[in-house]
Amino acid sequence: MTTDALKDAFFKIYGGDADPIFVRSPGRVNLIGEHTDYNDGFVFPMAIEPHVILAARARDDDKVIARSTLFPDKPVQFSLTQPITTGKPAWGNYVRGAVAMLKAKGVPLVGMDCLIANTLPPGGGLSSSAAMEVGTSRAMLALAGETMDSLPLALLCQKAEHEFAGVPCGVMDQTIVAAGKAGHAMLLDCRTHTPTYAPLGDDVTVVVVNSMAKHSLADGEYAKRRKECETGVAYFQKVDPKVIALRDVTPAQVNAAEKALGDLTFRRCRHVVTENERCLAFAEKLKAGDYTAAGELMYASHASLKDDYEVSVKELDFLVDTARTLDGVYGSRMTGGGFCGCTVSLVKPAAVEKFMADIANIFQAKFGKDPVRFATKATDGAGVIGT
Ligand code: ADP
Ligand code: MG
């Protein structure tokens, strides 16, 4: 939806004369570094073109009223002067959470009328949840005439996701959504919460393909993987008390501990420690413009997620295996937590159109579904945009 169309829709709902402001909040895709964030490791995401966009205007009372074009019959309403708690509709928890965290920080807020539209699919593994939290926060801050740096804002929004959505996520999603930079991916050290921006040249294109897979197991499996990593950490801590997370363990140490760890814990640990190395190596290869080597690291990441971490599914494997056979593809892997969601591929710009058409046809022939797909540049993180 254009900002003009959104403005029209906003006035139809809320009336009044004063123009709303617009906040664009992007989704994200992670190029490499999967299941490393909660192990104090490294990730390499970028903010993408699909986004949520909020039209927002200050009210002269303490009410926050939010509507989404996705749920036109389910507005969200609460008061800034009452305790903010989770409730129905469920989508409102992303708004409530973000506002509650700003309020808890003591930020002086004002009431808001808000209408949210999106090009970012909800629940598609591209972090629409973080886009909602960070976008809402940016709108509330702007209306109140307050500022906040992106990194502390990301931490507040992560807390909102934990406490209001019940998802114990790492720090990656909210950080890239809040602090993304156009034309750049972000190497993020999840221990120190320090981003380093890496330019993404015009000579390479990022393509996202949705596996269309739906696997309800995913939630329990995420918690299980986190436990399995903790089991690994407990072992290495006994050997070396300085170990706080798998971040502090090398592949050589994991290999040496194969018998002691047992097959399952060994493979989980091996994924995390090798994935951290791949993520750092990927940053170097990208800097050097060596997309072939960067792409091989993506394939290796996928193999590790499939075989050692066991979070892939046949649809994701098929997309990656197919990408390998197509022209102009440097690398491909599942992205996100796994079990469903998308693959991300690095593709030569001239090959992108054919790549997207071919992979869709081949996937359709196998699974009978037309996979949602798009090419995207890296964009800025969430912020107020002009009309
Ligand atoms: P993901 O972050 O991978 O997109 P989540 O399950 O974490 O998936 O978050 C999706 C939820 O976020 C949706 O179920 C909905 O509650 C909320 N959401 C996302 N986009 C919107 C939107 N445009 N309007 C209202 N709610 C949204
Ligand atoms: Mg999410």
PDB file of N, CA and C and ligand atoms in Angstrom, residues 28 94 123-131 133 161 165 167 169 173-174, ligand 2:
ATOM      1  N   ARG A  28      13.468  -9.213   7.983  1.00  0.00           N
ATOM      2  CA  ARG A  28      14.896  -9.509   7.874  1.00  0.00           C
ATOM      3  C   ARG A  28      15.107 -10.924   7.340  1.00  0.00           C
ATOM      4  N   TYR A  94       1.975  -7.551  20.194  1.00  0.00           N
ATOM      5  CA  TYR A  94       3.226  -6.959  19.692  1.00  0.00           C
ATOM      6  C   TYR A  94       3.207  -5.448  19.917  1.00  0.00           C
ATOM      7  N   GLY A 123       4.250 -14.471  10.053  1.00  0.00           N
ATOM      8  CA  GLY A 123       4.462 -15.892  10.310  1.00  0.00           C
ATOM      9  C   GLY A 123       5.228 -16.605   9.215  1.00  0.00           C
ATOM     10  N   GLY A 124       5.959 -15.863   8.393  1.00  0.00           N
ATOM     11  CA  GLY A 124       6.687 -16.491   7.289  1.00  0.00           C
ATOM     12  C   GLY A 124       8.171 -16.643   7.551  1.00  0.00           C
ATOM     13  N   GLY A 125       8.596 -16.453   8.804  1.00  0.00           N
ATOM     14  CA  GLY A 125      10.008 -16.620   9.131  1.00  0.00           C
ATOM     15  C   GLY A 125      10.857 -15.422   8.749  1.00  0.00           C
ATOM     16  N   LEU A 126      10.217 -14.310   8.403  1.00  0.00           N
ATOM     17  CA  LEU A 126      10.983 -13.107   8.026  1.00  0.00           C
ATOM     18  C   LEU A 126      10.871 -12.033   9.100  1.00  0.00           C
ATOM     19  N   SER A 127      10.438 -12.467  10.281  1.00  0.00           N
ATOM     20  CA  SER A 127      10.406 -11.628  11.477  1.00  0.00           C
ATOM     21  C   SER A 127       9.455 -10.437  11.393  1.00  0.00           C
ATOM     22  N   SER A 128       8.244 -10.731  10.982  1.00  0.00           N
ATOM     23  CA  SER A 128       7.214  -9.700  11.050  1.00  0.00           C
ATOM     24  C   SER A 128       6.968  -9.308  12.504  1.00  0.00           C
ATOM     25  N   SER A 129       7.222 -10.236  13.429  1.00  0.00           N
ATOM     26  CA  SER A 129       6.997  -9.912  14.847  1.00  0.00           C
ATOM     27  C   SER A 129       7.942  -8.797  15.290  1.00  0.00           C
ATOM     28  N   ALA A 130       9.222  -8.911  14.944  1.00  0.00           N
ATOM     29  CA  ALA A 130      10.172  -7.847  15.312  1.00  0.00           C
ATOM     30  C   ALA A 130       9.822  -6.553  14.574  1.00  0.00           C
ATOM     31  N   ALA A 131       9.378  -6.682  13.311  1.00  0.00           N
ATOM     32  CA  ALA A 131       8.993  -5.479  12.554  1.00  0.00           C
ATOM     33  C   ALA A 131       7.850  -4.756  13.263  1.00  0.00           C
ATOM     34  N   GLU A 133       7.120  -4.902  16.553  1.00  0.00           N
ATOM     35  CA  GLU A 133       7.583  -4.339  17.837  1.00  0.00           C
ATOM     36  C   GLU A 133       8.408  -3.074  17.618  1.00  0.00           C
ATOM     37  N   GLU A 161       9.068  -9.257  22.966  1.00  0.00           N
ATOM     38  CA  GLU A 161       8.796 -10.561  22.323  1.00  0.00           C
ATOM     39  C   GLU A 161       8.798 -11.680  23.376  1.00  0.00           C
ATOM     40  N   ALA A 165       4.877 -11.972  23.627  1.00  0.00           N
ATOM     41  CA  ALA A 165       4.573 -12.989  22.612  1.00  0.00           C
ATOM     42  C   ALA A 165       4.942 -14.378  23.126  1.00  0.00           C
ATOM     43  N   VAL A 167       7.863 -15.732  23.206  1.00  0.00           N
ATOM     44  CA  VAL A 167       8.880 -16.375  22.368  1.00  0.00           C
ATOM     45  C   VAL A 167      10.271 -16.018  22.905  1.00  0.00           C
ATOM     46  N   CYS A 169      13.253 -15.535  22.097  1.00  0.00           N
ATOM     47  CA  CYS A 169      14.160 -15.356  20.953  1.00  0.00           C
ATOM     48  C   CYS A 169      15.492 -14.759  21.399  1.00  0.00           C
ATOM     49  N   ASP A 173      16.859 -10.630  15.676  1.00  0.00           N
ATOM     50  CA  ASP A 173      15.763 -10.089  14.862  1.00  0.00           C
ATOM     51  C   ASP A 173      15.509  -8.614  15.146  1.00  0.00           C
ATOM     52  N   GLN A 174      15.359  -8.283  16.402  1.00  0.00           N
ATOM     53  CA  GLN A 174      15.049  -6.900  16.755  1.00  0.00           C
ATOM     54  C   GLN A 174      16.234  -5.990  16.441  1.00  0.00           C
TER      55      GLN A 174
HETATM   56 MG    MG B   2       8.851 -13.766  14.813  1.00  0.00          MG
END
